[in-house]
Coordinates of C-alpha atoms and ligand atoms in Angstrom, one line a residue:
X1 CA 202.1 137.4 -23.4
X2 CA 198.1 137.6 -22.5
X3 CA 196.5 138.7 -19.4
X4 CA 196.8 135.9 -17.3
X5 CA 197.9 136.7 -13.9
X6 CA 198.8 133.4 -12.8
X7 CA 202.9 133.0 -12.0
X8 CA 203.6 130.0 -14.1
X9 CA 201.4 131.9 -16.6
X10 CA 203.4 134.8 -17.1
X11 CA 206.4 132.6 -17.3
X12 CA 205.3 130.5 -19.7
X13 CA 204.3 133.1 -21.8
X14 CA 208.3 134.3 -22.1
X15 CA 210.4 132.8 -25.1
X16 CA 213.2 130.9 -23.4
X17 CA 215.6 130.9 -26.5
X18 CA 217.5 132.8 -27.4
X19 CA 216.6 135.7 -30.2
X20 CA 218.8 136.4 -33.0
X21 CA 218.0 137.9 -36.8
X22 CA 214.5 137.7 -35.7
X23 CA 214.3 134.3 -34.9
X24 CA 213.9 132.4 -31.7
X25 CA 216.2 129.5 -31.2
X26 CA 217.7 127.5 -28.5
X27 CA 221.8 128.1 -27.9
X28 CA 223.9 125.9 -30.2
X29 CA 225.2 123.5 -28.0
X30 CA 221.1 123.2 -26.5
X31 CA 222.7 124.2 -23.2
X32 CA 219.9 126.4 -21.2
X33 CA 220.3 127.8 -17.3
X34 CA 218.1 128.4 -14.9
X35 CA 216.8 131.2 -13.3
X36 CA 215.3 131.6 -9.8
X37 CA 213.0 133.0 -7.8
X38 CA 215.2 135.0 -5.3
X39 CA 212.2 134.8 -2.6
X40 CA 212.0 131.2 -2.3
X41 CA 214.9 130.3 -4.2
X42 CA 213.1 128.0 -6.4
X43 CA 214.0 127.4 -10.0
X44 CA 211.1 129.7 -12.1
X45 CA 212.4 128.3 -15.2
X46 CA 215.2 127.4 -17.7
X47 CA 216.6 129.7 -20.8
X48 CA 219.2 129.0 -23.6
X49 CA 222.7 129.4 -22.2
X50 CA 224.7 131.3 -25.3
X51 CA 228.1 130.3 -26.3
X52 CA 230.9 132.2 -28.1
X53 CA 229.7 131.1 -31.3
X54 CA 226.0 132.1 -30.7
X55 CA 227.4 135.3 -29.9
X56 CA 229.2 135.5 -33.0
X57 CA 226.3 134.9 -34.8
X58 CA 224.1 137.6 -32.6
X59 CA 227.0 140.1 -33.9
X60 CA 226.7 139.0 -37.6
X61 CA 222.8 139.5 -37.2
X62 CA 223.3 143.0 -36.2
X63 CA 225.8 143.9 -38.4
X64 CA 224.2 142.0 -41.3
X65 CA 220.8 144.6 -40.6
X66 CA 222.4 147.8 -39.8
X67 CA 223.1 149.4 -43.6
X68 CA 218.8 148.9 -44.0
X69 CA 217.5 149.9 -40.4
X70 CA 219.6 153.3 -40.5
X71 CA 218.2 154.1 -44.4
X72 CA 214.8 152.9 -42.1
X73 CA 212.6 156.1 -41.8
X74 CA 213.0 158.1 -38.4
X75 CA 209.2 157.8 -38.4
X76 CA 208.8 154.5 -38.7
X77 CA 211.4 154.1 -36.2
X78 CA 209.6 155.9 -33.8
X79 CA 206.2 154.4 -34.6
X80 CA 207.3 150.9 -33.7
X81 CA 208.6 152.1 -30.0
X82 CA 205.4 154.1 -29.8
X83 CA 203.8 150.8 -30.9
X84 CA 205.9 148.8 -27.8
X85 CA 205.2 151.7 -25.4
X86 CA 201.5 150.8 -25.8
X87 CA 201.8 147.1 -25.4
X88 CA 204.0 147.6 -22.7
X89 CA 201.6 150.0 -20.8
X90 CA 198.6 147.4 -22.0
X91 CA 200.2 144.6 -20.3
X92 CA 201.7 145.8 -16.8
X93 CA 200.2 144.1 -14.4
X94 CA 201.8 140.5 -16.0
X95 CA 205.5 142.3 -17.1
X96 CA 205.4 143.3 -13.1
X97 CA 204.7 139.9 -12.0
X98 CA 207.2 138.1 -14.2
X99 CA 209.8 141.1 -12.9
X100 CA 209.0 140.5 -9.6
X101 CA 209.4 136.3 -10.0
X102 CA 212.9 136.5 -11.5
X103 CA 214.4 140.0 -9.2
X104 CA 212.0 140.4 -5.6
X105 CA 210.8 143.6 -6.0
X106 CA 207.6 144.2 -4.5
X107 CA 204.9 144.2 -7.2
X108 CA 203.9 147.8 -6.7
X109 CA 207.5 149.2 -7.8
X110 CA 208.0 146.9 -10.6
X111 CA 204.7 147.7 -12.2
X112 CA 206.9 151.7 -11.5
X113 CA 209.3 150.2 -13.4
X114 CA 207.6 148.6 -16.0
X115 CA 206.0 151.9 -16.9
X116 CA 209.3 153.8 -16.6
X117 CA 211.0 151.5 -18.7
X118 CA 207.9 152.0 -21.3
X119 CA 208.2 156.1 -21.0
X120 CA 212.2 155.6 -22.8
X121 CA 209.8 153.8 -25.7
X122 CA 207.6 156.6 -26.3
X123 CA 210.3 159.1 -25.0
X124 CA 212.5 158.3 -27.9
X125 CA 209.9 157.8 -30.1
X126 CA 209.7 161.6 -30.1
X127 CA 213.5 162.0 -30.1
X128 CA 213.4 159.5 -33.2
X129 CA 212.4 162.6 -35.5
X130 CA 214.4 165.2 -34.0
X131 CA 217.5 164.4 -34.5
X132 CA 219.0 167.4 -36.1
X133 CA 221.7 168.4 -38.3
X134 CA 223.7 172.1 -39.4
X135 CA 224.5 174.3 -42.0
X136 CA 227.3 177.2 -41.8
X137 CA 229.3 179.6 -43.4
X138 CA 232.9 179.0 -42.7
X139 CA 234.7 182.1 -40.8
X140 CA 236.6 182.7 -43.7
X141 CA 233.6 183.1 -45.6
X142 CA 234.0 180.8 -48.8
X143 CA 233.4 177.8 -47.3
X144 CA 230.6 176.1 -45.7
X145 CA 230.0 173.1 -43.5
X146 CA 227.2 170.9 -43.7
X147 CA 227.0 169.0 -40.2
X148 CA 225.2 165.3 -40.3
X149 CA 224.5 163.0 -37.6
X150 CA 224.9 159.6 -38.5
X151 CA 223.6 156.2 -36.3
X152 CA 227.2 155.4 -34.5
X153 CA 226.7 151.4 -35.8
X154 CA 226.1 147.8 -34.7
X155 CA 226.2 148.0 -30.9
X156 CA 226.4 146.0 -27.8
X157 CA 224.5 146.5 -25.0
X158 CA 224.6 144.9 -21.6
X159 CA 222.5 145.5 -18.6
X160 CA 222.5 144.4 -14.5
X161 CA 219.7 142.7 -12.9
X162 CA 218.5 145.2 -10.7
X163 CA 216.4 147.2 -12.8
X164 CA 216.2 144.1 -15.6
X165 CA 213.4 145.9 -17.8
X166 CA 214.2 149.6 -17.7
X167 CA 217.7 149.5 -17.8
X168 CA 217.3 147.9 -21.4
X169 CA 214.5 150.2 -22.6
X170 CA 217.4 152.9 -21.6
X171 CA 220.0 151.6 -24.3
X172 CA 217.3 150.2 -26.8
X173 CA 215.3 153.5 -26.7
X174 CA 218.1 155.5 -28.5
X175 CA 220.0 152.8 -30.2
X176 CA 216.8 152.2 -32.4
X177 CA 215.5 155.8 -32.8
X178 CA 219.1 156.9 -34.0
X179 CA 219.2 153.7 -36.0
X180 CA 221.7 151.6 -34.5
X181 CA 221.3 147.5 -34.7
X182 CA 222.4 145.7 -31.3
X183 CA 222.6 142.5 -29.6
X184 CA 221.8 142.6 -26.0
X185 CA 222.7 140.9 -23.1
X186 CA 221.0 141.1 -19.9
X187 CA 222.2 139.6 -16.3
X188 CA 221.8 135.9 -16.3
X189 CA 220.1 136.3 -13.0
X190 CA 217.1 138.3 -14.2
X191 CA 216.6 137.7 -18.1
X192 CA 212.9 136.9 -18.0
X193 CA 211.7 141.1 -18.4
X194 CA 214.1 141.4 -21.2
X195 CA 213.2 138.8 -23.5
X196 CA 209.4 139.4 -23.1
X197 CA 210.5 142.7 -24.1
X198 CA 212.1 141.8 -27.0
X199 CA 209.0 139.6 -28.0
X200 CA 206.5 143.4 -27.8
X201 CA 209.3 144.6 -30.1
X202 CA 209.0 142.0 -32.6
X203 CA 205.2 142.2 -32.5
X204 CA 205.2 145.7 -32.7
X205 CA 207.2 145.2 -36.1
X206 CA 211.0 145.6 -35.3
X207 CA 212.7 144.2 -38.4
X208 CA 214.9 141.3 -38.4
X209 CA 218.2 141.5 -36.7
X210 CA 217.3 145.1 -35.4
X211 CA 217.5 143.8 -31.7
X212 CA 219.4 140.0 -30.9
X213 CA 219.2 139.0 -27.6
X214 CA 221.4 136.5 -26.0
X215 CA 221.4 135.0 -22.5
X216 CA 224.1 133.6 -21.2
X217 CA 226.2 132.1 -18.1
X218 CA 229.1 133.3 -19.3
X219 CA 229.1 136.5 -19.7
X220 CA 232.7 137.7 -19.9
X221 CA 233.5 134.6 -22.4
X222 CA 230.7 135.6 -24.8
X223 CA 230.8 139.0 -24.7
X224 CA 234.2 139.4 -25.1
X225 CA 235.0 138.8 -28.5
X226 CA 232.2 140.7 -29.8
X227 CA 234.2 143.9 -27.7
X228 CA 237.1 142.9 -29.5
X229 CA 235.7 141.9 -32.9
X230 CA 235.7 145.5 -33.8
X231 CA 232.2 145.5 -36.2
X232 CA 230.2 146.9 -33.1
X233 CA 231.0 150.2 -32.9
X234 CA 229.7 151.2 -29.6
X235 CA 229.8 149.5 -26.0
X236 CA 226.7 150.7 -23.8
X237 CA 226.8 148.8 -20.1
X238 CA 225.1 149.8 -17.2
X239 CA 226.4 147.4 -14.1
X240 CA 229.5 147.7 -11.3
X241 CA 232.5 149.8 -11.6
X242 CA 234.7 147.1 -11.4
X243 CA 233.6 145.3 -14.7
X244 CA 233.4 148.5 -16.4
X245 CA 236.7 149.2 -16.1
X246 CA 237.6 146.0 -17.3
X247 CA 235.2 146.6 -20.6
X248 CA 236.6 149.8 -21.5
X249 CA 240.0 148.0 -21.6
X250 CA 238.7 145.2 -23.8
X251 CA 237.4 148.4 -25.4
X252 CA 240.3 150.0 -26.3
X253 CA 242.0 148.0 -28.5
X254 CA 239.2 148.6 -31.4
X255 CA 239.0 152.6 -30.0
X256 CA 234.9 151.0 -29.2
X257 CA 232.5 154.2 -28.5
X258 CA 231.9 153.7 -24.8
X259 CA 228.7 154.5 -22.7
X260 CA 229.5 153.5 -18.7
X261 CA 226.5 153.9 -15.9
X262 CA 228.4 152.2 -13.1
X263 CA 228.5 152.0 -9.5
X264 CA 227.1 154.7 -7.0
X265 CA 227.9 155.9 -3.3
X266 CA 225.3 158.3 -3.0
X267 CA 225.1 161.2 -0.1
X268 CA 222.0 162.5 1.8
X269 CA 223.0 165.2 3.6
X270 CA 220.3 166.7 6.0
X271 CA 220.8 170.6 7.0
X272 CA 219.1 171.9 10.4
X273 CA 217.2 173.9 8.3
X274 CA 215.4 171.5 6.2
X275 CA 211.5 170.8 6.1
X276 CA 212.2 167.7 8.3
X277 CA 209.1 165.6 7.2
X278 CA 210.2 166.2 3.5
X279 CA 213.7 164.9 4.3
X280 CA 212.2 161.3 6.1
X281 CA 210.0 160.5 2.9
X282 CA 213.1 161.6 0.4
X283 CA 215.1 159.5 2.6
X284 CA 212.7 156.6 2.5
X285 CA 212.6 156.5 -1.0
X286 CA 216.0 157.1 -1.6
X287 CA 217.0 154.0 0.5
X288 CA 213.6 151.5 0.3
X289 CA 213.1 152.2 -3.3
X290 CA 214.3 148.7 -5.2
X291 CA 215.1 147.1 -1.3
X292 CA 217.9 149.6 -1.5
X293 CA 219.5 147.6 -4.8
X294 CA 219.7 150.7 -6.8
X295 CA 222.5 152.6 -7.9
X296 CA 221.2 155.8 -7.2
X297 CA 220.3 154.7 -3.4
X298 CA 221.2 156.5 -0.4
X299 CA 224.5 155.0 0.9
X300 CA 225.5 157.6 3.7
X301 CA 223.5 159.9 5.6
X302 CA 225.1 163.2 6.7
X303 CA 222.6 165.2 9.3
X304 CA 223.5 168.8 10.5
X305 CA 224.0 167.9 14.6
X306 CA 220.9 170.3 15.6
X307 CA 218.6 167.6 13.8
X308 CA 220.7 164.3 13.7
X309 CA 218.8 162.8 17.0
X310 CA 215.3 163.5 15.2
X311 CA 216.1 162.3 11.9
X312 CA 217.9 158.8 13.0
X313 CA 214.3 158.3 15.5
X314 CA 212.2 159.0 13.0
X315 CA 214.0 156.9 10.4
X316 CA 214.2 154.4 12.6
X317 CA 210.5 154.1 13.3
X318 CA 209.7 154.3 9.5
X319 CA 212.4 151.3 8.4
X320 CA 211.6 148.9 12.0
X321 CA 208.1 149.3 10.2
X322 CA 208.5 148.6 6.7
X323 CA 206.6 145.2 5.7
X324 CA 209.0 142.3 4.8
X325 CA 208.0 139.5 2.6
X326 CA 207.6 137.5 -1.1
X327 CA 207.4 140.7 -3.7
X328 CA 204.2 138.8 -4.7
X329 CA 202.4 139.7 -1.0
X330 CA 200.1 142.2 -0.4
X331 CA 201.8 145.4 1.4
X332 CA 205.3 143.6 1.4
X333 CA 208.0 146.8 1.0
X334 CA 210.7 145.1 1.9
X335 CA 211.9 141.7 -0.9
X336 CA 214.5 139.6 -1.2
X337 CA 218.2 140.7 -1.7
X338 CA 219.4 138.9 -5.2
X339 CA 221.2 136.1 -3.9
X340 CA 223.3 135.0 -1.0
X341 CA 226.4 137.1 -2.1
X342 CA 224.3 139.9 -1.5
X343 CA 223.6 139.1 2.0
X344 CA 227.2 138.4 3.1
X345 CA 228.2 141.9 1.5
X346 CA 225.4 143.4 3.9
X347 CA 226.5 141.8 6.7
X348 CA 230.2 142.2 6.5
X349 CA 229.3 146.3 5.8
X350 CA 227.1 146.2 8.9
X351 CA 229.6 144.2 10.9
X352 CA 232.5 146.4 10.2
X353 CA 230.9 149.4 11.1
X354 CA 229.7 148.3 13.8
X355 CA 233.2 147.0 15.5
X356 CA 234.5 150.6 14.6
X357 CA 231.5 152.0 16.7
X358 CA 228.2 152.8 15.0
X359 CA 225.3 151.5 17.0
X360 CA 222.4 149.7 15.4
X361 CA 219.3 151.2 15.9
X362 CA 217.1 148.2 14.0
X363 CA 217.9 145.6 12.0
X364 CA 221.1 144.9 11.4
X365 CA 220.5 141.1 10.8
X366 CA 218.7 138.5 8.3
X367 CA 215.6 136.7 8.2
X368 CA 215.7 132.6 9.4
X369 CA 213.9 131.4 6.8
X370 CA 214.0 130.9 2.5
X371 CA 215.0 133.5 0.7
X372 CA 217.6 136.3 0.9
X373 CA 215.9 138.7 3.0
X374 CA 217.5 141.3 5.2
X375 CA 216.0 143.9 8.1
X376 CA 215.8 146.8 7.0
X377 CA 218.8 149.0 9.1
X378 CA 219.6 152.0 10.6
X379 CA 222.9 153.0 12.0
X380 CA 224.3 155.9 13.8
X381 CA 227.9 157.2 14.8
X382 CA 229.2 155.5 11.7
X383 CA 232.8 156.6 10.8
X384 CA 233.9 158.2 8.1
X385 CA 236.4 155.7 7.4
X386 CA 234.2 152.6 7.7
X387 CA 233.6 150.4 4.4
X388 CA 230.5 151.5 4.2
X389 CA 231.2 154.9 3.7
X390 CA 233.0 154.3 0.9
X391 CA 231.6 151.0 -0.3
X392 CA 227.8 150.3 -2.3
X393 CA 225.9 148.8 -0.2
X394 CA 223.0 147.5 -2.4
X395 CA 220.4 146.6 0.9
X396 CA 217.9 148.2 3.0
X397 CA 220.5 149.4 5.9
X398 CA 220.7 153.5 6.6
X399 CA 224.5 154.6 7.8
X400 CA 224.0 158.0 9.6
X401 CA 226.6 160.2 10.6
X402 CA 226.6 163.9 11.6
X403 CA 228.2 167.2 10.6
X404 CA 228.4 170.5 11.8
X405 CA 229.5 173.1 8.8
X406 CA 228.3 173.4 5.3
X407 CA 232.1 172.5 4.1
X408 CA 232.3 169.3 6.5
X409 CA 229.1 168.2 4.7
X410 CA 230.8 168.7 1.4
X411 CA 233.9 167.4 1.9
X412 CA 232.4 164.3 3.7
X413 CA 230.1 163.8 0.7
X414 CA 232.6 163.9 -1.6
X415 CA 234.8 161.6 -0.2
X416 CA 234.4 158.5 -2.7
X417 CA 235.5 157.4 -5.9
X418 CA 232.1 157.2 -7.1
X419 CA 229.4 160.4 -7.9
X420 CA 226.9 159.4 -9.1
X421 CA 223.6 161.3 -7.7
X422 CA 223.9 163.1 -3.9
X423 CA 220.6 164.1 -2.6
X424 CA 220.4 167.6 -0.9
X425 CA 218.1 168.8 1.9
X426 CA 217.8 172.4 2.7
X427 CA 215.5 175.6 2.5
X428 CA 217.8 177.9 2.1
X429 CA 217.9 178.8 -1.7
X430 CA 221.4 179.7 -1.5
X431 CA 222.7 177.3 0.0
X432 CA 221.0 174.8 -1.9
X433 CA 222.4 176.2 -5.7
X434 CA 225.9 176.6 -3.1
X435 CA 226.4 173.2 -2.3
X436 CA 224.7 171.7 -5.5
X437 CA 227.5 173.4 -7.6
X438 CA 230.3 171.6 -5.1
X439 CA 228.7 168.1 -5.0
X440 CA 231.1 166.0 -7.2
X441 CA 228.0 163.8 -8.9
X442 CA 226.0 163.7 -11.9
X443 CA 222.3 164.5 -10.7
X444 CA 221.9 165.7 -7.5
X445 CA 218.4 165.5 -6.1
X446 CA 217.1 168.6 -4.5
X447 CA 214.6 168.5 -1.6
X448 CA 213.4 165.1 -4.2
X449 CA 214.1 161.5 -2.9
X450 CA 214.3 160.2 -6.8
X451 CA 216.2 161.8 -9.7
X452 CA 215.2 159.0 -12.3
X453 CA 213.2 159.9 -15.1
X454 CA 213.3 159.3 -19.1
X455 CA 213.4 163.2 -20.0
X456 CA 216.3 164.6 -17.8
X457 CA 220.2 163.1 -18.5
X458 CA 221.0 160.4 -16.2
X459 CA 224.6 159.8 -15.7
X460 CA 227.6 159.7 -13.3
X461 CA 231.2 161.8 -12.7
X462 CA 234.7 160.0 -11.4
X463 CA 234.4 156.5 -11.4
X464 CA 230.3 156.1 -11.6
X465 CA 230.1 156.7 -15.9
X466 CA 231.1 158.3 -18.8
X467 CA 227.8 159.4 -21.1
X468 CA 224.2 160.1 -20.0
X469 CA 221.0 158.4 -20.8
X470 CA 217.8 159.6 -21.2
X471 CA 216.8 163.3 -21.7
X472 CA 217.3 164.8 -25.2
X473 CA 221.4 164.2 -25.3
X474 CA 220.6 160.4 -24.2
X475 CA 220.1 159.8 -28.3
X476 CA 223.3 161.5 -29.1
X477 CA 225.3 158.1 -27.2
X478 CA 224.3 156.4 -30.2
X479 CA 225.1 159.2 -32.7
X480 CA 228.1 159.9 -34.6
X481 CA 228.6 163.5 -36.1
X482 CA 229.7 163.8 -39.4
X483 CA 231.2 167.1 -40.6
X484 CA 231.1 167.9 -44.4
X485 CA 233.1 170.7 -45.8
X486 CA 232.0 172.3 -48.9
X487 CA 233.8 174.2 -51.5
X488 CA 232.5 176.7 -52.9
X489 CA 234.1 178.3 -56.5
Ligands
NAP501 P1 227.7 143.6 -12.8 O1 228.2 142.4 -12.1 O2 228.8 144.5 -13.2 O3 226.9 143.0 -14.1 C1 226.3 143.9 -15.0 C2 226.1 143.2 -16.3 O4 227.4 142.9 -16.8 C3 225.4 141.9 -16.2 O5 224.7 141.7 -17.4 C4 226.5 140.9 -16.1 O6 226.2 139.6 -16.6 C5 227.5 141.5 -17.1 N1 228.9 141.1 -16.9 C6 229.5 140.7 -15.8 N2 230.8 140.5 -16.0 C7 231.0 140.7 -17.3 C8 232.2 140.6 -18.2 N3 233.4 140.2 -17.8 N4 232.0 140.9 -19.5 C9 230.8 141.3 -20.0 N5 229.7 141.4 -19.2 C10 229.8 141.1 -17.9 O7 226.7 144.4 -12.0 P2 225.3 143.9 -11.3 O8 225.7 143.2 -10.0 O9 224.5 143.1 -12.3 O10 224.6 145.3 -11.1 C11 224.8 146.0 -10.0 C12 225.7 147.2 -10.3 O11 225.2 147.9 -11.4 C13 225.9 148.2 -9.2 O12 227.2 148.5 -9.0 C14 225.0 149.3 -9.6 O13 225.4 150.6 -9.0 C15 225.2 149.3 -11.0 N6 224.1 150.0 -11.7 C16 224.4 151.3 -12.3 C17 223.4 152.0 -12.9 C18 223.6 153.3 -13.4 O14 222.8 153.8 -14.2 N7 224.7 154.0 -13.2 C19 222.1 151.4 -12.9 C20 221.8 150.2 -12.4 C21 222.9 149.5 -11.8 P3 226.0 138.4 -15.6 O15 225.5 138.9 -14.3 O16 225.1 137.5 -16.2 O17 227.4 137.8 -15.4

């Protein structure tokens, strides 16, 4: 892709086939889908629509190139993500655009996530090089044990649309520093940001069949048999909770190393003694950031009563006045949901809670016009036992609801399946390590709107994952440790 900033450019620029042992192609059968722009709802384009047997072929790629690209240097490795970083980071402004075509997002945070998604490039760059081994004397004293860390194998990756860039450069990053092969499938709703991606890998001298990317309306049907094939050795999927589980079954039957990020429910709780202005921007980015359509978004709101009134006012005012708009505008905070699905969750979350008692304090509606666009929301008095206490919401709408003790806040917060990230607002040191240690999540964000970043472990407890990404245990997902025990006479 050049710089041209035009939107048809940027499309153009994208390979629409299909990319497997280094080679773009259309899908067997020539069948291609389209994908729209969710702001107008206008078809941006057509790509090739895998079938069972492209996938097959995707697998046999990766399996045919993993023996080479493990004996492949860790240097070298490292070099050619370095390589993609800098392309990547050379080329924002039209990566953004095309991201913001194909998902919504406002252009400002997808050029944030096109240089996020870059950071896991040049973050495991470095980890390419470090990954270490051991060397001890058994207790007994005669023996010793050599320890070895071996690439895990071929693997399959598959990523949602909401983050469509940097939710690949997450499983890429370590697969290809620790020298695993994959084929990757990204959401058939946003495949645009992953197949230029794939393109900066190939040009920045990724070896054949080290990365196959297939697209696909059938998702379950394709992927499948590749689970169940039993030559890829590891799973990686970042999407719901509901089609995790049902991977992690297909998973089973060949004993397939699994990575899960799944769903979220995250808590913001809000003590009276938090610095108050701190707590409204942490809460604004917690809930705006990705029009709300993140994992790790604020789903409930918990406010100590002595502050509840101010915080649900002054929420209120910041949401009623959040731009909405084409991700293309200037100013626009506020996109498109994904599709219409996504609006009728919204409004049957709202619409419950809402008969059980919660009052709407703005939004609480859609926009008349093209496009899935929805107010941005606040709500107050909402039940515990509403759906949306206990359900992902995956919009722009704020549920508050108050409590009084530290432990109510607690047990309210960790009242869901899911735990993922809870976000913490408090300036009392104690109480902040306190109720850190009893939050049932993965990250918890202290006094910090965002956790997200391509250094620190991101991951989820209960039903939100199983592994972490990022950080420096992110490349041990794709690892496998070998133990060799040595005689001595
Ligand atoms: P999703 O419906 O579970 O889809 C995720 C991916 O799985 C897509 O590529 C989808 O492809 C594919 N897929 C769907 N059914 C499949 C099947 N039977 N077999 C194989 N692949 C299948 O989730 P989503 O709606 O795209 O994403 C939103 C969800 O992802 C939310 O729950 C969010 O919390 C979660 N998420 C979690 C994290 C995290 O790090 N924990 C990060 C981002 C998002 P198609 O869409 O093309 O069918």
């Amino acid at each position: 892709m050049n710089a041209t900033a035009s939107e048809s450019g940027v499309v153009d620029a994208v390979g629409k086939d299909l990319f497997i042992g280094g080679k773009w192609r259309p899908a067997a059968e020539g069948k291609t889908l389209p994908v729209y722009d969710p702001s107008t709802e206008q078809v941006l384009c057509e790509v090739a629509d895998a079938s069972p047997a492209d996938g097959m072929e995707a697998l046999d790629a990766a399996v045919a190139a993993q023996a080479a690209w493990a004996q492949h240097p860790p240097r070298e490795r490292g070099e050619i993500m370095r390589r993609s970083y800098e392309i990547i980071m050379s080329r924002v402004d039209d990566l953004a655009l095309l991201m913001t075509l194909e998902m919504g997002k406002p252009l400002a945070e997808s050029r944030g996530e096109v240089a996020y998604a870059a950071e896991f490039f040049r973050w495991f760059a470095e980890e390419a090089v470090r990954i270490d081994g051991g060397y001890a004397v058994a207790p007994n004293g005669k023996g010793r044990f050599l320890i070895h860390r071996q690439p895990v194998g071929p693997s399959l990756l598959i990523t949602p649309w909401n983050f469509p860039m940097a939710m690949g450069t997450r499983k890429l990053g370590p697969a290809i520093a620790a020298g695993c092969t994959s084929v990757i499938k990204p959401a058939a709703q946003t495949p645009l940001s992953m197949l230029a991606l794939v393109g900066i890998l190939a040009e920045a001298g990724l070896p054949d069949g080290v990365v196959n990317v297939l697209t696909t309306s059938n998702s379950g049907g394709v992927m499948e048999p590749l689970i169940r094939d039993g030559r890829a050795r590891k799973l990686s999927f970042t999407g719901s909770t509901g089609v995790g589980r049902k991977l992690l079954e297909q998973c089973a039957e060949k004993v397939v190393n699994t990575s899960m990020e799944l769903g979220g429910n995250a808590p913001f709780i809000v003590f009276d003694d938090a610095d108050l202005d701190a707590a409204i921007e942490g809460a604004m980015l917690a809930k705006l950031r990705n029009i709300g359509e993140a994992c790790t978004a604020a789903n409930r709101f918990y406010v100590q009563r002595g502050v509840v009134d101010e915080f649900a006012r002054r929420l209120t005012e910041r949401m009623a006045a959040q731009p909405i708009g084409r991700g293309t505008e200037d100013g626009v905070v506020i996109g498109p949901l994904i599709d219409n699905a996504a609006i009728e969750k919204v409004t049957t979350l709202v619409t419950d809670a809402a008969e059980r008692g919660a009052k709407v304090l703005t939004g609480g509606a859609g926009v008349d016009a093209p496009g899935h666009f929805y107010r941005p929301t606040v709500l107050t008095n909402v039940p515990q036992d509403s759906r949306i206490a206990h359900e992902e919401i995956f919009g722009p709408v704020a549920p508050i609801n108050v409590f009084d003790t530290e432990d109510e806040a607690v047990a309210k917060a960790n009242d869901t399946e899911y735990g993922l990230v809870s976000y913490l607002y408090t300036s009392d040191l104690n109480r902040a390590l306190r109720v850190s240690e009893a939050l049932e999540a993965g990250m918890i964000g202290l006094n910090q709107g965002i956790v997200s970043n391509p250094a620190a472990p991101f991951g989820g407890v209960k039903h939100s994952g199983i592994g972490r990404e990022g950080g420096t245990v992110g490349i041990d997902e794709f690892l496998e440790t070998k133990y060799i025990a040595i005689g001595l006479t």
